[in-house]
Amino acid sequence: MPRKVGYAHGYDDDYDDNYDDDYGNYDDDYDDSEDAYRQNHDLKGNTSSQKLPLARETARKPIVWSCSICTFDNEDSALVCEICCVYKESFVKSGKEANGTGNNIAAASVASRTVKGQPEKLPVKVADKELISADSYGKASTPYERGKTTNSASTAQKVDKVVMVQKEIKLSEPFDTVSSHLKKVNLSDTSVTTKGSSESLPSCSRELNLGDRPSSSNSVSDEQYKPDKWMQFDEEKEALSQLNLAIVGHVDSGKSTLSGRLLHLLGRISKRDMHKNEKEAKEKGKGSFSYAWAMDESAEERERGITMTVAVAYFDSNKYHVVVLDSPGHKDFVPNMISGATQADAAILVVDACTGSFEAGMDGQVPGIAGVGQTKEHAQLVRSFGVDQLIVAVNKMDAVGYSKQRYDFIKAQLGVFLRSCGFRDSSVSWVPLSAIENQNLIEPATDACLTSWYQGKCLLDAIDALQLPSRDISKPLIMPICDVIRTQSMGQVAACGKLETGAVKTGSKVILVPGCEIATVRSIEHDMNACDVARAGDNVAVILQGINPSKLIPGGVICHPEFPVLMASRLELKILVLDVAVPILIGSQVEFHIHHAKAAARIVKIVSLLDQKTGKATKSAPRFLKAKQSAIVEVSLDGAVCAQEFSKCRALGRVFLRASGNTAAVGVVTRLVDPV
Ligand code: GTP
Ligand code: MG
């Protein structure tokens, strides 16, 4: 069970009355589990690194720099904004000066933790970021403390998964002890190198001409690249391939419950940990969330009963090492969802079958006010990430009596929308299920009401039926960094993320951008296991040596030493405007998202309006852009980010513009105006 501090009481108990009784039979004999766990794992009981409540943490620190994105006042020692992870400008500048490139990635950052209009949500994030500062400034911690401070390791080691809130963490042990089973991260690019698959911007996005397919011939430097023999997939040694699977959908649709239940059924959560979750959830009056707690491990998430950051967990199906990316469904955390789901090869869209809930996911939650629910928004976004295979899990079927009529209604309504997003019917599979009642998850349903009309695949079989996107190892290594973990004592540092192209092995030299520091790969970990080689598509922790750890940052990119990616602060984009109420004008301020980086940005030029079918310019320099229009625009960022033209690298070429808490536009990079 992830270890958390600062549990609070009585938040939202909507579901509790219904489900509390479900968990009454478990033994309670695990209060001492923490101690036992420490002993079992030979860990020290030092609790000094437990997070302090926000008030205490902030009260003692002078405020000295203001975030360029969320305007939060940060303490001087923080290298990144405590709220939204944007980098402190002076820190970035010092990196720039160090490498002499003139880059400024003040705004390059991990995916957003910004919570607009929700100041009450800040404590966990601030506390998390305090740890980052602590890492940088020398407070030691044991692996166990790391688990506590990151809300992960105890679970990681006990249930074979690691939760790592996206932040930098310090360890006093070598990375051999570091595990990465379930990590809690704000990730940020999706990165499917699906060669030959249909392209993917939402709704009208199919008609938005995205430009050329990525091709190594587009880049002279890529042409010079010759992959080594060791990079080839070794079928004998490596039986299963990794499949990055995003779990997305409207708030409360049951994503975390479904993920937790799958992990439990597939033996990734021990009975003991499950009992602990159940007991603690019940004590907090949230018995129905016990499976969700396997994923929602921070105190605030548990109090509020919502997921706030993406959790990464692992299980094996018959065919794949599945990397589960359990996304937040709440509207305020769409940036986090983006950062996680951008790594997806395929997605499970979880839909709540209950009357009113499905409708809220489609049309927003304010009765009488038109809007877009996150069922729609998430479906649009994952499609725009290049994901073209979708499983729609119609969850909570128990709550509607396993009604075929309701299922058919949902399938018809949502099916039309998914088609409009560009999902082909043949690439979408539909599975009616109940995560709570374990119907249709890893084996066929047993409930007579459901089996009377559904004899199709269970969820696990539907996962096995997904096709693995092709992996591009013919290009140089590109691994956008979503997490950074540091060891204080060993001076080691690990970068976590998904390899987009290329491969890396123990002993390889790599270059970090920004900073252009050369590092050596000391070791590689996947799901707690050391591995010698990681290839495109693999989600791993790469432990590096020989670099200044402070130079390794989320939002940066690990590259082949001879093929570092470019950076730019002014980019030309081809965008599709989504359902925005306010038109996009020259001067409009937006949040710019690209892989795991985020920057405050401004629209500086609207070059031309595009015909959505032909992609040809129909009007030059229009004054504004409204919903469903596509256009070429230029954006100026507060600082440079790692980027590539989409035609050269999809993962570093997909962008999202957000404004006022909504995704305003999706698009691709067509040109780096000021590449460095
Ligand atoms: P966010 O991450 O905050 O968007 O929520 P979520 O989609 O992860 O939902 P979560 O798993 O936290 O579950 C929300 C509520 O739905 C909990 O009370 C669950 O017990 C309940 N729930 C989940 N699955 C089922 C189900 O199959 N049937 C019923 N009746 N309730 C369910
Ligand atoms: Mg959740």
CSV table of N, CA and C in Angstrom, one decimal, residues 157-220:
chain,number,residue,atom,x,y,z
A,157,GLN,N,7.5,-1.9,-3.5
A,157,GLN,CA,8.2,-3.1,-3.1
A,157,GLN,C,7.3,-4.2,-2.6
A,158,LYS,N,6.2,-3.8,-2.1
A,158,LYS,CA,5.3,-4.8,-1.6
A,158,LYS,C,4.4,-5.3,-2.7
A,159,VAL,N,3.9,-4.5,-3.5
A,159,VAL,CA,3.0,-5.0,-4.5
A,159,VAL,C,3.6,-5.0,-5.9
A,160,ASP,N,4.9,-4.9,-5.9
A,160,ASP,CA,5.6,-5.0,-7.2
A,160,ASP,C,5.2,-3.9,-8.1
A,161,LYS,N,5.2,-2.7,-7.6
A,161,LYS,CA,5.0,-1.6,-8.4
A,161,LYS,C,5.5,-0.3,-7.7
A,162,VAL,N,5.8,0.7,-8.4
A,162,VAL,CA,6.3,1.9,-7.8
A,162,VAL,C,5.4,3.0,-8.2
A,163,VAL,N,5.2,3.9,-7.3
A,163,VAL,CA,4.5,5.1,-7.6
A,163,VAL,C,5.5,6.2,-7.4
A,164,MET,N,5.6,7.0,-8.4
A,164,MET,CA,6.6,8.1,-8.3
A,164,MET,C,5.8,9.3,-8.7
A,165,VAL,N,5.5,10.2,-7.8
A,165,VAL,CA,4.9,11.4,-8.2
A,165,VAL,C,6.0,12.1,-9.0
A,166,GLN,N,5.5,12.8,-10.0
A,166,GLN,CA,6.5,13.3,-10.9
A,166,GLN,C,7.3,14.4,-10.2
A,167,LYS,N,8.5,14.1,-9.9
A,167,LYS,CA,9.3,15.0,-9.2
A,167,LYS,C,10.6,14.3,-9.1
A,168,GLU,N,11.6,15.0,-8.5
A,168,GLU,CA,12.9,14.5,-8.4
A,168,GLU,C,13.0,14.0,-7.0
A,169,ILE,N,13.6,12.8,-6.8
A,169,ILE,CA,13.6,12.2,-5.5
A,169,ILE,C,15.0,11.9,-5.2
A,170,LYS,N,15.4,12.0,-3.9
A,170,LYS,CA,16.7,11.7,-3.6
A,170,LYS,C,16.7,10.3,-2.9
A,171,LEU,N,17.8,9.6,-3.1
A,171,LEU,CA,17.9,8.3,-2.5
A,171,LEU,C,19.3,8.2,-1.8
A,172,SER,N,19.4,7.4,-0.8
A,172,SER,CA,20.7,7.3,-0.3
A,172,SER,C,21.3,5.9,-0.7
A,173,GLU,N,20.5,5.2,-1.4
A,173,GLU,CA,20.9,3.8,-1.8
A,173,GLU,C,21.2,3.9,-3.3
A,174,PRO,N,22.0,2.9,-3.8
A,174,PRO,CA,22.2,2.8,-5.2
A,174,PRO,C,20.9,2.6,-5.9
A,175,PHE,N,20.9,2.8,-7.2
A,175,PHE,CA,19.6,2.6,-7.9
A,175,PHE,C,19.2,1.1,-8.1
A,176,ASP,N,20.1,0.2,-7.7
A,176,ASP,CA,19.8,-1.2,-7.7
A,176,ASP,C,18.5,-1.4,-7.0
A,177,THR,N,18.3,-0.5,-5.9
A,177,THR,CA,17.1,-0.7,-5.1
A,177,THR,C,15.9,0.0,-5.6
A,178,VAL,N,16.2,0.8,-6.6
A,178,VAL,CA,15.1,1.6,-7.1
A,178,VAL,C,14.1,0.7,-8.0
A,179,SER,N,12.9,0.9,-7.7
A,179,SER,CA,12.0,0.1,-8.6
A,179,SER,C,11.0,1.1,-9.2
A,180,SER,N,10.4,0.6,-10.3
A,180,SER,CA,9.6,1.6,-11.0
A,180,SER,C,8.3,0.9,-11.4
A,181,HIS,N,7.6,0.3,-10.5
A,181,HIS,CA,6.4,-0.5,-10.9
A,181,HIS,C,5.2,0.4,-11.1
A,182,LEU,N,4.9,1.2,-10.2
A,182,LEU,CA,3.8,2.0,-10.3
A,182,LEU,C,4.2,3.4,-10.0
A,183,LYS,N,4.2,4.2,-11.0
A,183,LYS,CA,4.7,5.6,-10.7
A,183,LYS,C,3.6,6.6,-11.0
A,184,LYS,N,3.7,7.6,-10.2
A,184,LYS,CA,2.6,8.6,-10.2
A,184,LYS,C,3.3,9.7,-10.9
A,185,VAL,N,2.9,10.0,-12.1
A,185,VAL,CA,3.6,11.0,-12.8
A,185,VAL,C,2.7,11.9,-13.6
A,186,ASN,N,3.3,13.1,-13.9
A,186,ASN,CA,2.8,13.9,-14.9
A,186,ASN,C,3.7,13.8,-16.1
A,187,LEU,N,3.1,13.1,-17.0
A,187,LEU,CA,4.0,12.8,-18.2
A,187,LEU,C,3.6,13.8,-19.3
A,188,SER,N,4.2,13.6,-20.4
A,188,SER,CA,3.7,14.6,-21.4
A,188,SER,C,3.8,14.3,-22.8
A,189,ASP,N,4.2,13.3,-23.3
A,189,ASP,CA,4.0,13.2,-24.8
A,189,ASP,C,3.5,11.8,-25.1
A,190,THR,N,2.9,11.8,-26.1
A,190,THR,CA,2.4,10.4,-26.4
A,190,THR,C,3.2,9.8,-27.4
A,191,SER,N,3.6,9.9,-28.1
A,191,SER,CA,4.7,9.1,-28.7
A,191,SER,C,4.3,7.8,-29.3
A,192,VAL,N,3.5,7.7,-30.2
A,192,VAL,CA,3.3,6.4,-30.8
A,192,VAL,C,4.0,6.5,-32.1
A,193,THR,N,5.0,5.7,-32.3
A,193,THR,CA,5.6,5.8,-33.6
A,193,THR,C,5.0,4.7,-34.5
A,194,THR,N,3.7,5.0,-34.7
A,194,THR,CA,2.9,4.0,-35.5
A,194,THR,C,3.1,4.3,-37.0
A,195,LYS,N,4.1,3.8,-37.5
A,195,LYS,CA,4.3,4.0,-38.9
A,195,LYS,C,3.2,3.4,-39.7
A,196,GLY,N,2.7,4.2,-40.6
A,196,GLY,CA,1.7,3.7,-41.5
A,196,GLY,C,0.3,3.8,-40.9
A,197,SER,N,0.1,4.1,-39.6
A,197,SER,CA,-1.2,4.1,-39.1
A,197,SER,C,-1.8,5.5,-39.6
A,198,SER,N,-3.1,5.5,-39.5
A,198,SER,CA,-3.7,6.8,-40.0
A,198,SER,C,-3.5,7.9,-39.0
A,199,GLU,N,-3.4,9.1,-39.5
A,199,GLU,CA,-3.0,10.1,-38.6
A,199,GLU,C,-4.2,10.6,-37.8
A,200,SER,N,-4.0,11.4,-36.9
A,200,SER,CA,-4.9,11.4,-35.8
A,200,SER,C,-5.3,12.7,-35.1
A,201,LEU,N,-5.5,13.7,-35.6
A,201,LEU,CA,-6.1,14.8,-34.8
A,201,LEU,C,-7.6,14.6,-34.6
A,202,PRO,N,-8.2,15.1,-33.5
A,202,PRO,CA,-9.5,14.8,-33.3
A,202,PRO,C,-10.5,15.4,-34.2
A,203,SER,N,-11.7,14.9,-34.2
A,203,SER,CA,-12.8,15.2,-35.0
A,203,SER,C,-12.4,15.7,-36.4
A,204,CYS,N,-12.5,17.0,-36.6
A,204,CYS,CA,-12.1,17.4,-37.9
A,204,CYS,C,-10.6,17.1,-38.1
A,205,SER,N,-9.9,16.7,-37.1
A,205,SER,CA,-8.5,16.5,-37.2
A,205,SER,C,-8.1,15.6,-38.3
A,206,ARG,N,-8.9,14.6,-38.5
A,206,ARG,CA,-8.6,13.7,-39.6
A,206,ARG,C,-8.4,14.5,-40.9
A,207,GLU,N,-9.2,15.6,-41.0
A,207,GLU,CA,-9.1,16.4,-42.2
A,207,GLU,C,-8.0,17.4,-42.1
A,208,LEU,N,-7.4,17.6,-41.0
A,208,LEU,CA,-6.3,18.5,-40.9
A,208,LEU,C,-5.1,17.8,-41.4
A,209,ASN,N,-4.5,18.4,-42.4
A,209,ASN,CA,-3.4,17.7,-43.0
A,209,ASN,C,-2.2,17.9,-42.1
A,210,LEU,N,-1.7,16.8,-41.6
A,210,LEU,CA,-0.7,16.9,-40.6
A,210,LEU,C,0.7,16.9,-41.2
A,211,GLY,N,0.8,16.9,-42.5
A,211,GLY,CA,2.1,16.9,-43.1
A,211,GLY,C,2.6,15.5,-43.3
A,212,ASP,N,3.9,15.5,-43.7
A,212,ASP,CA,4.5,14.2,-44.1
A,212,ASP,C,4.6,13.3,-43.0
A,213,ARG,N,4.6,12.0,-43.3
A,213,ARG,CA,4.9,11.0,-42.3
A,213,ARG,C,6.3,11.1,-41.9
A,214,PRO,N,6.6,10.8,-40.6
A,214,PRO,CA,7.9,10.9,-40.2
A,214,PRO,C,8.8,10.0,-41.1
A,215,SER,N,9.9,10.6,-41.4
A,215,SER,CA,10.8,9.8,-42.3
A,215,SER,C,12.2,10.1,-42.0
A,216,SER,N,13.0,9.2,-41.8
A,216,SER,CA,14.4,9.4,-41.5
A,216,SER,C,15.0,10.2,-42.6
A,217,SER,N,14.5,10.1,-43.8
A,217,SER,CA,15.1,10.8,-44.9
A,217,SER,C,14.9,12.3,-44.8
A,218,ASN,N,14.0,12.7,-43.9
A,218,ASN,CA,13.8,14.2,-43.7
A,218,ASN,C,15.0,14.9,-43.1
A,219,SER,N,15.8,14.1,-42.4
A,219,SER,CA,16.8,14.7,-41.7
A,219,SER,C,18.2,14.2,-42.2
A,220,VAL,N,19.0,15.1,-42.5
A,220,VAL,CA,20.4,14.6,-42.9
A,220,VAL,C,21.0,13.8,-41.8
